[in-house]
């Protein structure tokens, strides 16, 4: 676990944890934190903190919420622990849970220790380790990565929640309406002087439109299934794991697809949106949103569906989540620079979404 590795934060920006207290907690449950192996904080993720540690002589991941109060519905370690304790039986890409600590005196919050899986994630660009993947006929690396992600999403949605003991997770009845109202509440909370006109317009459109949206079949949905939450093998691009299950629930699977598409910025979208850079959709070879949606429907074996409502809801969610992150971290001397532009991105997404919904019947 030594040497320069872009997966990890440099030591000067690492958020330290009281590892002696972690070791004592694990020891109480028959686990040994190998203190001669220095923990390393992963660089990815926008809120939750993840560390590569060694437990009982094997690599593992310690995962905890960021310091301070969490926004509504965010950073739910208990939900994620329940999901990962069950899901692996039917969905092999879910890492195994090793230990869950409910004692907030240890780290100031509940935390988990999870199985470590070795792979590479993709952010705004395809890393060199994946760009040089083994050729697979005429299929390009961007096309193969996209197909892998969509297959992982479709496989999750195809799983019967009850078959893995998650048949009572969440409240799927009225899911989309609750999402609208939940993000409306978050918008009111994150803007001290009240939501801007664009947010009010989008929320109003969603409230009027939701009554006509067919209720999707209740399936397990991840909530943020994009490239940086999937590990792939460098040589083959085969999927290794899907990460970040703290928002998992049962609901309309089209919302999972719409969340992915909300990050999928295209070259002819408004220039202000290009700053989002959460997926490599601006890189050469990546499909357009319509092609991504078509790829999902093909992988899921279901007919294409209208996504206008789901996309507007997902974009509202994205904008408000980005404002929450801006409010929480912009003043942090360590994390601040990363979040400095998030308010500007949120405004751009809201304005664009308001224009799009205004043009719809």
CSV table of C-alpha atoms in Angstrom, one decimal:
chain,number,residue,atom,x,y,z
A,1,UNK,CA,0.0,0.0,0.0
A,2,UNK,CA,2.9,2.4,-0.6
A,3,UNK,CA,4.0,4.6,-3.5
A,4,UNK,CA,2.3,7.2,-5.7
A,5,UNK,CA,-1.2,6.0,-6.6
A,6,UNK,CA,-3.8,8.4,-8.1
A,7,UNK,CA,-6.5,6.4,-6.3
A,8,UNK,CA,-5.5,7.9,-3.0
A,9,UNK,CA,-5.3,11.4,-1.5
A,10,UNK,CA,-1.9,12.8,-0.8
A,11,UNK,CA,-1.0,12.7,2.9
A,12,UNK,CA,-1.4,16.5,3.3
A,13,UNK,CA,-5.1,16.4,2.3
A,14,UNK,CA,-6.0,13.1,4.1
A,15,UNK,CA,-8.6,13.5,6.8
A,16,UNK,CA,-7.2,11.6,9.8
A,17,UNK,CA,-9.2,9.1,11.9
A,18,UNK,CA,-8.5,7.9,15.4
A,19,UNK,CA,-7.2,4.5,14.3
A,20,UNK,CA,-6.5,3.4,17.9
A,21,UNK,CA,-10.3,3.6,18.6
A,22,UNK,CA,-11.1,1.8,15.4
A,23,UNK,CA,-8.6,-1.0,16.4
A,24,UNK,CA,-10.3,-1.4,19.8
A,25,UNK,CA,-13.8,-1.5,18.2
A,26,UNK,CA,-12.7,-4.2,15.8
A,27,UNK,CA,-10.9,-6.2,18.5
A,28,UNK,CA,-14.1,-6.3,20.5
A,29,UNK,CA,-15.7,-8.2,17.6
A,30,UNK,CA,-12.8,-10.6,16.9
A,31,UNK,CA,-11.2,-8.6,14.1
A,32,UNK,CA,-7.7,-7.2,14.0
A,33,UNK,CA,-6.7,-3.9,12.4
A,34,UNK,CA,-3.2,-4.3,11.2
A,35,UNK,CA,-1.7,-1.1,12.6
A,36,UNK,CA,1.7,-1.7,10.9
A,37,UNK,CA,-0.1,-1.0,7.5
A,38,UNK,CA,-0.9,2.7,7.3
A,39,UNK,CA,-4.5,3.5,6.2
A,40,UNK,CA,-4.8,5.4,3.0
A,41,UNK,CA,-7.8,7.6,2.1
A,42,UNK,CA,-9.3,7.1,-1.4
A,43,UNK,CA,-9.4,10.2,-3.5
A,44,UNK,CA,-12.8,9.5,-5.1
A,45,UNK,CA,-16.3,10.3,-3.7
A,46,UNK,CA,-17.9,13.7,-3.0
A,47,UNK,CA,-18.9,13.2,0.6
A,48,UNK,CA,-18.5,9.9,2.3
A,49,UNK,CA,-14.9,9.1,3.4
A,50,UNK,CA,-13.3,5.8,2.4
A,51,UNK,CA,-10.0,4.3,3.6
A,52,UNK,CA,-8.0,1.3,2.5
A,53,UNK,CA,-7.0,-0.6,5.6
A,54,UNK,CA,-5.8,-4.0,6.5
A,55,UNK,CA,-8.0,-6.3,8.7
A,56,UNK,CA,-6.9,-9.8,9.6
A,57,UNK,CA,-4.1,-9.6,7.1
A,58,UNK,CA,-6.3,-8.7,4.1
A,59,UNK,CA,-7.2,-5.4,2.5
A,60,UNK,CA,-10.5,-3.9,3.5
A,61,UNK,CA,-12.3,-0.6,3.2
A,62,UNK,CA,-13.4,1.5,6.1
A,63,UNK,CA,-16.3,3.7,5.1
A,64,UNK,CA,-17.9,6.6,7.1
A,65,UNK,CA,-19.9,9.7,6.6
A,66,UNK,CA,-18.2,13.1,6.4
A,67,UNK,CA,-17.9,15.0,9.7
A,68,UNK,CA,-20.9,17.1,10.7
A,69,UNK,CA,-24.6,16.7,10.2
A,70,UNK,CA,-25.8,14.9,7.1
A,71,UNK,CA,-28.4,16.3,4.7
A,72,UNK,CA,-31.8,14.5,4.6
A,73,UNK,CA,-31.4,11.0,3.2
A,74,UNK,CA,-27.7,11.2,2.7
A,75,UNK,CA,-24.7,9.1,4.0
A,76,UNK,CA,-26.9,6.4,5.4
A,77,UNK,CA,-24.4,3.8,6.7
A,78,UNK,CA,-27.1,1.7,8.3
A,79,UNK,CA,-29.1,1.4,5.1
A,80,UNK,CA,-25.9,0.5,3.1
A,81,UNK,CA,-24.9,-2.1,5.7
A,82,UNK,CA,-28.3,-3.8,5.5
A,83,UNK,CA,-28.2,-3.8,1.7
A,84,UNK,CA,-24.6,-5.2,1.4
A,85,UNK,CA,-25.3,-7.9,4.0
A,86,UNK,CA,-28.0,-9.2,1.8
A,87,UNK,CA,-27.4,-8.2,-1.8
A,88,UNK,CA,-24.3,-10.3,-2.6
A,89,UNK,CA,-26.3,-13.5,-2.6
A,90,UNK,CA,-28.0,-12.4,-5.9
A,91,UNK,CA,-25.8,-9.6,-7.2
A,92,UNK,CA,-22.1,-10.6,-7.2
A,93,UNK,CA,-20.9,-7.0,-7.9
A,94,UNK,CA,-22.0,-6.0,-4.4
A,95,UNK,CA,-19.0,-6.0,-1.9
A,96,UNK,CA,-19.4,-8.1,1.2
A,97,UNK,CA,-20.0,-6.3,4.6
A,98,UNK,CA,-17.4,-7.2,7.2
A,99,UNK,CA,-18.3,-5.1,10.3
A,100,UNK,CA,-20.8,-2.4,11.1
A,101,UNK,CA,-20.2,-0.1,14.1
A,102,UNK,CA,-23.3,1.6,15.6
A,103,UNK,CA,-21.3,3.2,18.5
A,104,UNK,CA,-20.9,6.8,17.4
A,105,UNK,CA,-18.3,7.4,20.2
A,106,UNK,CA,-15.7,5.6,18.1
A,107,UNK,CA,-15.6,8.0,15.1
A,108,UNK,CA,-18.4,10.4,15.8
A,109,UNK,CA,-20.7,8.5,13.4
A,110,UNK,CA,-21.6,5.0,12.4
A,111,UNK,CA,-19.2,3.3,10.1
A,112,UNK,CA,-18.6,0.1,8.1
A,113,UNK,CA,-15.8,-2.1,7.2
A,114,UNK,CA,-16.3,-3.7,3.7
A,115,UNK,CA,-14.7,-6.2,1.5
A,116,UNK,CA,-12.0,-4.6,-0.7
A,117,UNK,CA,-12.0,-5.3,-4.5
A,118,UNK,CA,-9.2,-4.3,-6.7
A,119,UNK,CA,-10.2,-2.4,-9.8
A,120,UNK,CA,-10.2,1.0,-11.5
A,121,UNK,CA,-12.9,3.6,-11.6
A,122,UNK,CA,-13.6,6.2,-14.3
A,123,UNK,CA,-14.3,9.9,-13.7
A,124,UNK,CA,-14.3,12.8,-16.1
A,125,UNK,CA,-11.8,11.0,-18.3
A,126,UNK,CA,-10.8,7.4,-19.0
A,127,UNK,CA,-7.6,6.7,-17.1
A,128,UNK,CA,-4.6,5.4,-19.1
A,129,UNK,CA,-4.9,2.0,-17.4
A,130,UNK,CA,-8.3,1.5,-19.0
A,131,UNK,CA,-7.7,3.3,-22.3
A,132,UNK,CA,-5.0,0.7,-23.1
A,133,UNK,CA,-7.4,-2.3,-22.4
A,134,UNK,CA,-7.2,-5.4,-24.5
A,135,UNK,CA,-8.9,-5.0,-27.9
A,136,UNK,CA,-12.3,-6.6,-28.3
A,137,UNK,CA,-13.1,-6.7,-32.0
A,138,UNK,CA,-14.5,-3.5,-33.3
A,139,UNK,CA,-15.8,-2.4,-29.9
A,140,UNK,CA,-14.2,0.8,-28.6
A,141,UNK,CA,-13.2,1.3,-24.9
A,142,UNK,CA,-15.9,4.0,-24.4
A,143,UNK,CA,-18.5,1.7,-25.9
A,144,UNK,CA,-17.4,-1.3,-23.8
A,145,UNK,CA,-17.3,0.8,-20.6
A,146,UNK,CA,-20.8,2.2,-21.3
A,147,UNK,CA,-22.2,-1.3,-22.1
A,148,UNK,CA,-20.6,-2.7,-18.9
A,149,UNK,CA,-22.2,0.0,-16.7
A,150,UNK,CA,-25.6,-0.4,-18.4
A,151,UNK,CA,-25.4,-4.2,-18.0
A,152,UNK,CA,-24.7,-3.8,-14.3
A,153,UNK,CA,-27.6,-1.5,-13.9
A,154,UNK,CA,-30.0,-3.7,-15.8
A,155,UNK,CA,-28.9,-6.8,-13.8
A,156,UNK,CA,-29.7,-5.0,-10.5
A,157,UNK,CA,-33.1,-4.0,-11.7
A,158,UNK,CA,-33.8,-7.5,-12.9
A,159,UNK,CA,-33.2,-8.9,-9.4
A,160,UNK,CA,-36.3,-9.7,-7.3
A,161,UNK,CA,-35.7,-7.8,-4.1
A,162,UNK,CA,-37.4,-10.5,-2.0
A,163,UNK,CA,-35.0,-13.1,-3.3
A,164,UNK,CA,-32.2,-11.4,-1.4
A,165,UNK,CA,-34.2,-10.5,1.7
A,166,UNK,CA,-34.8,-6.9,0.6
A,167,UNK,CA,-38.5,-7.2,-0.3
A,168,UNK,CA,-39.4,-4.6,2.4
A,169,UNK,CA,-36.6,-2.1,1.7
A,170,UNK,CA,-38.0,1.5,1.4
A,171,UNK,CA,-41.5,2.5,0.4
A,172,UNK,CA,-42.0,2.1,-3.4
A,173,UNK,CA,-45.6,3.2,-3.4
A,174,UNK,CA,-45.7,6.9,-4.4
A,175,UNK,CA,-41.9,6.8,-4.9
A,176,UNK,CA,-41.7,9.5,-7.6
A,177,UNK,CA,-44.1,11.9,-5.7
A,178,UNK,CA,-42.0,11.5,-2.5
A,179,UNK,CA,-38.9,12.2,-4.5
A,180,UNK,CA,-40.4,15.5,-5.8
A,181,UNK,CA,-41.4,16.6,-2.4
A,182,UNK,CA,-38.2,15.5,-0.8
A,183,UNK,CA,-36.0,17.5,-3.2
A,184,UNK,CA,-38.4,20.4,-2.8
A,185,UNK,CA,-37.8,20.3,1.0
A,186,UNK,CA,-34.0,20.1,0.4
A,187,UNK,CA,-34.2,23.0,-2.0
A,188,UNK,CA,-36.0,25.2,0.6
A,189,UNK,CA,-33.3,24.2,3.2
A,190,UNK,CA,-30.2,24.8,1.1
A,191,UNK,CA,-31.2,28.3,-0.1
A,192,UNK,CA,-31.4,30.6,2.9
A,193,UNK,CA,-33.4,33.2,1.0
A,194,UNK,CA,-35.7,30.7,-0.7
A,195,UNK,CA,-35.1,28.6,-3.8
A,196,UNK,CA,-34.3,30.6,-7.0
A,197,UNK,CA,-37.0,31.1,-9.7
A,198,UNK,CA,-35.6,28.2,-11.8
A,199,UNK,CA,-35.9,25.8,-8.9
A,200,UNK,CA,-39.4,26.9,-8.2
A,201,UNK,CA,-40.3,26.5,-11.8
A,202,UNK,CA,-38.9,22.9,-12.1
A,203,UNK,CA,-40.6,21.9,-8.8
A,204,UNK,CA,-43.9,23.3,-9.9
A,205,UNK,CA,-43.6,21.4,-13.3
A,206,UNK,CA,-42.8,18.2,-11.5
A,207,UNK,CA,-45.6,18.5,-9.1
A,208,UNK,CA,-48.1,19.0,-11.9
A,209,UNK,CA,-46.6,16.2,-14.1
A,210,UNK,CA,-46.1,13.4,-11.6
A,211,UNK,CA,-49.8,12.5,-11.5
A,212,UNK,CA,-49.6,11.4,-15.1
A,213,UNK,CA,-46.4,9.4,-14.8
A,214,UNK,CA,-47.0,5.6,-14.7
A,215,UNK,CA,-45.7,4.0,-11.5
A,216,UNK,CA,-42.8,1.8,-12.4
A,217,UNK,CA,-42.4,-1.7,-11.1
A,218,UNK,CA,-40.8,-1.6,-7.6
A,219,UNK,CA,-37.2,-2.8,-8.1
A,220,UNK,CA,-33.9,-2.2,-6.3
A,221,UNK,CA,-32.4,1.0,-7.4
A,222,UNK,CA,-28.9,2.1,-6.6
A,223,UNK,CA,-29.4,5.9,-6.6
A,224,UNK,CA,-26.1,7.0,-8.1
A,225,UNK,CA,-24.9,4.3,-10.5
A,226,UNK,CA,-22.3,6.0,-12.7
A,227,UNK,CA,-18.8,5.2,-13.8
A,228,UNK,CA,-17.0,6.3,-10.6
A,229,UNK,CA,-19.2,3.9,-8.6
A,230,UNK,CA,-18.1,0.9,-10.6
A,231,UNK,CA,-14.8,-0.9,-10.5
A,232,UNK,CA,-13.5,-2.6,-13.6
A,233,UNK,CA,-10.5,-4.8,-14.4
A,234,UNK,CA,-7.8,-2.8,-16.3
A,235,UNK,CA,-7.0,-5.4,-18.8
A,236,UNK,CA,-10.4,-6.7,-19.8
A,237,UNK,CA,-12.8,-3.9,-18.6
A,238,UNK,CA,-14.8,-6.7,-16.9
A,239,UNK,CA,-16.9,-5.4,-13.9
A,240,UNK,CA,-15.4,-6.0,-10.5
A,241,UNK,CA,-17.7,-4.2,-8.1
A,242,UNK,CA,-20.4,-1.6,-7.8
A,243,UNK,CA,-19.8,0.8,-4.9
A,244,UNK,CA,-21.7,3.4,-2.8
A,245,UNK,CA,-25.0,1.7,-1.8
A,246,UNK,CA,-26.1,4.2,0.9
A,247,UNK,CA,-29.1,5.5,-1.1
A,248,UNK,CA,-30.3,2.1,-2.3
A,249,UNK,CA,-34.1,1.6,-2.1
A,250,UNK,CA,-37.0,0.1,-4.0
A,251,UNK,CA,-38.5,2.3,-6.6
A,252,UNK,CA,-38.9,3.1,-10.3
A,253,UNK,CA,-35.8,1.8,-12.1
A,254,UNK,CA,-36.1,4.5,-14.7
A,255,UNK,CA,-35.0,6.9,-12.0
A,256,UNK,CA,-31.7,5.1,-11.8
A,257,UNK,CA,-31.2,5.5,-15.6
A,258,UNK,CA,-32.3,9.2,-15.4
A,259,UNK,CA,-29.7,9.9,-12.6
A,260,UNK,CA,-27.0,8.5,-14.8
A,261,UNK,CA,-28.2,10.6,-17.8
A,262,UNK,CA,-28.4,13.7,-15.6
A,263,UNK,CA,-24.6,13.6,-15.4
A,264,UNK,CA,-24.2,12.8,-19.1
A,265,UNK,CA,-23.3,16.2,-20.6
A,266,UNK,CA,-22.9,16.4,-24.4
A,267,UNK,CA,-20.7,18.8,-26.4
A,268,UNK,CA,-23.7,20.9,-27.7
A,269,UNK,CA,-25.2,21.3,-24.2
A,270,UNK,CA,-24.9,24.8,-22.6
A,271,UNK,CA,-21.2,25.5,-22.0
A,272,UNK,CA,-21.7,26.1,-18.3
A,273,UNK,CA,-22.7,22.5,-17.9
A,274,UNK,CA,-19.4,21.2,-19.2
A,275,UNK,CA,-17.9,22.0,-15.8
A,276,UNK,CA,-19.9,19.2,-14.2
A,277,UNK,CA,-17.4,16.5,-15.4
A,278,UNK,CA,-18.8,13.5,-13.5
A,279,UNK,CA,-18.7,11.1,-16.4
A,280,UNK,CA,-16.4,11.1,-19.5
A,281,UNK,CA,-19.3,11.8,-21.9
A,282,UNK,CA,-17.5,14.7,-23.5
A,283,UNK,CA,-14.6,12.4,-24.5
A,284,UNK,CA,-14.4,11.1,-28.1
A,285,UNK,CA,-16.2,7.8,-28.6
A,286,UNK,CA,-18.8,8.0,-25.8
A,287,UNK,CA,-22.4,7.7,-26.9
A,288,UNK,CA,-25.0,10.4,-26.6
A,289,UNK,CA,-27.8,10.3,-24.1
A,290,UNK,CA,-30.3,8.8,-26.5
A,291,UNK,CA,-27.9,6.0,-27.3
A,292,UNK,CA,-27.3,5.4,-23.6
A,293,UNK,CA,-31.0,5.1,-22.9
A,294,UNK,CA,-31.4,2.8,-25.8
A,295,UNK,CA,-28.6,0.6,-24.6
A,296,UNK,CA,-30.2,0.3,-21.2
A,297,UNK,CA,-33.5,-0.7,-22.6
A,298,UNK,CA,-31.8,-3.3,-24.7
A,299,UNK,CA,-29.8,-4.6,-21.8
A,300,UNK,CA,-32.9,-4.7,-19.6
A,301,UNK,CA,-35.1,-6.3,-22.2
A,302,UNK,CA,-37.8,-3.8,-21.9
A,303,UNK,CA,-39.4,-1.4,-24.5
A,304,UNK,CA,-38.2,2.2,-24.6
A,305,UNK,CA,-40.0,4.6,-22.3
A,306,UNK,CA,-40.5,8.3,-22.1
A,307,UNK,CA,-37.9,9.8,-19.7
A,308,UNK,CA,-38.8,13.5,-19.7
A,309,UNK,CA,-40.2,13.5,-16.1
A,310,UNK,CA,-37.5,11.3,-14.7
A,311,UNK,CA,-34.8,13.4,-16.3
A,312,UNK,CA,-36.2,16.6,-14.9
A,313,UNK,CA,-36.4,15.1,-11.4
A,314,UNK,CA,-32.9,13.7,-11.7
A,315,UNK,CA,-31.6,17.1,-12.7
A,316,UNK,CA,-33.3,18.8,-9.9
A,317,UNK,CA,-31.8,16.3,-7.5
A,318,UNK,CA,-28.3,16.9,-9.0
A,319,UNK,CA,-28.6,20.7,-8.7
A,320,UNK,CA,-29.8,20.6,-5.1
A,321,UNK,CA,-27.3,17.9,-4.1
A,322,UNK,CA,-24.5,20.1,-5.6
A,323,UNK,CA,-25.7,23.1,-3.6
A,324,UNK,CA,-25.8,21.0,-0.4
A,325,UNK,CA,-22.2,20.0,-1.0
A,326,UNK,CA,-21.2,23.6,-1.7
A,327,UNK,CA,-22.8,24.8,1.5
A,328,UNK,CA,-21.2,22.1,3.5
A,329,UNK,CA,-17.6,22.1,2.2
A,330,UNK,CA,-16.9,25.5,0.5
A,331,UNK,CA,-15.5,27.0,3.6
A,332,UNK,CA,-13.4,24.0,4.5
A,333,UNK,CA,-9.7,24.9,3.9
A,334,UNK,CA,-8.9,21.4,2.8
A,335,UNK,CA,-11.9,20.4,0.8
A,336,UNK,CA,-13.1,23.9,-0.3
A,337,UNK,CA,-11.3,24.2,-3.6
A,338,UNK,CA,-12.9,21.1,-4.9
A,339,UNK,CA,-16.4,22.5,-4.2
A,340,UNK,CA,-15.9,26.1,-5.1
A,341,UNK,CA,-17.7,25.9,-8.4
A,342,UNK,CA,-20.6,23.7,-7.3
A,343,UNK,CA,-23.0,26.6,-6.7
A,344,UNK,CA,-22.4,27.8,-10.3
A,345,UNK,CA,-22.9,24.3,-11.6
A,346,UNK,CA,-26.2,24.0,-9.6
A,347,UNK,CA,-27.5,27.2,-11.1
A,348,UNK,CA,-26.6,26.1,-14.6
A,349,UNK,CA,-28.4,22.8,-14.2
A,350,UNK,CA,-31.5,24.4,-12.7
A,351,UNK,CA,-31.7,27.1,-15.4
A,352,UNK,CA,-31.3,24.5,-18.2
A,353,UNK,CA,-33.9,22.2,-16.7
A,354,UNK,CA,-36.3,25.0,-16.2
A,355,UNK,CA,-36.0,25.9,-19.9
A,356,UNK,CA,-36.4,22.3,-21.0
A,357,UNK,CA,-39.6,21.8,-18.8
A,358,UNK,CA,-41.0,25.1,-19.9
A,359,UNK,CA,-40.8,23.9,-23.5
A,360,UNK,CA,-42.7,20.7,-22.7
A,361,UNK,CA,-46.5,20.4,-22.7
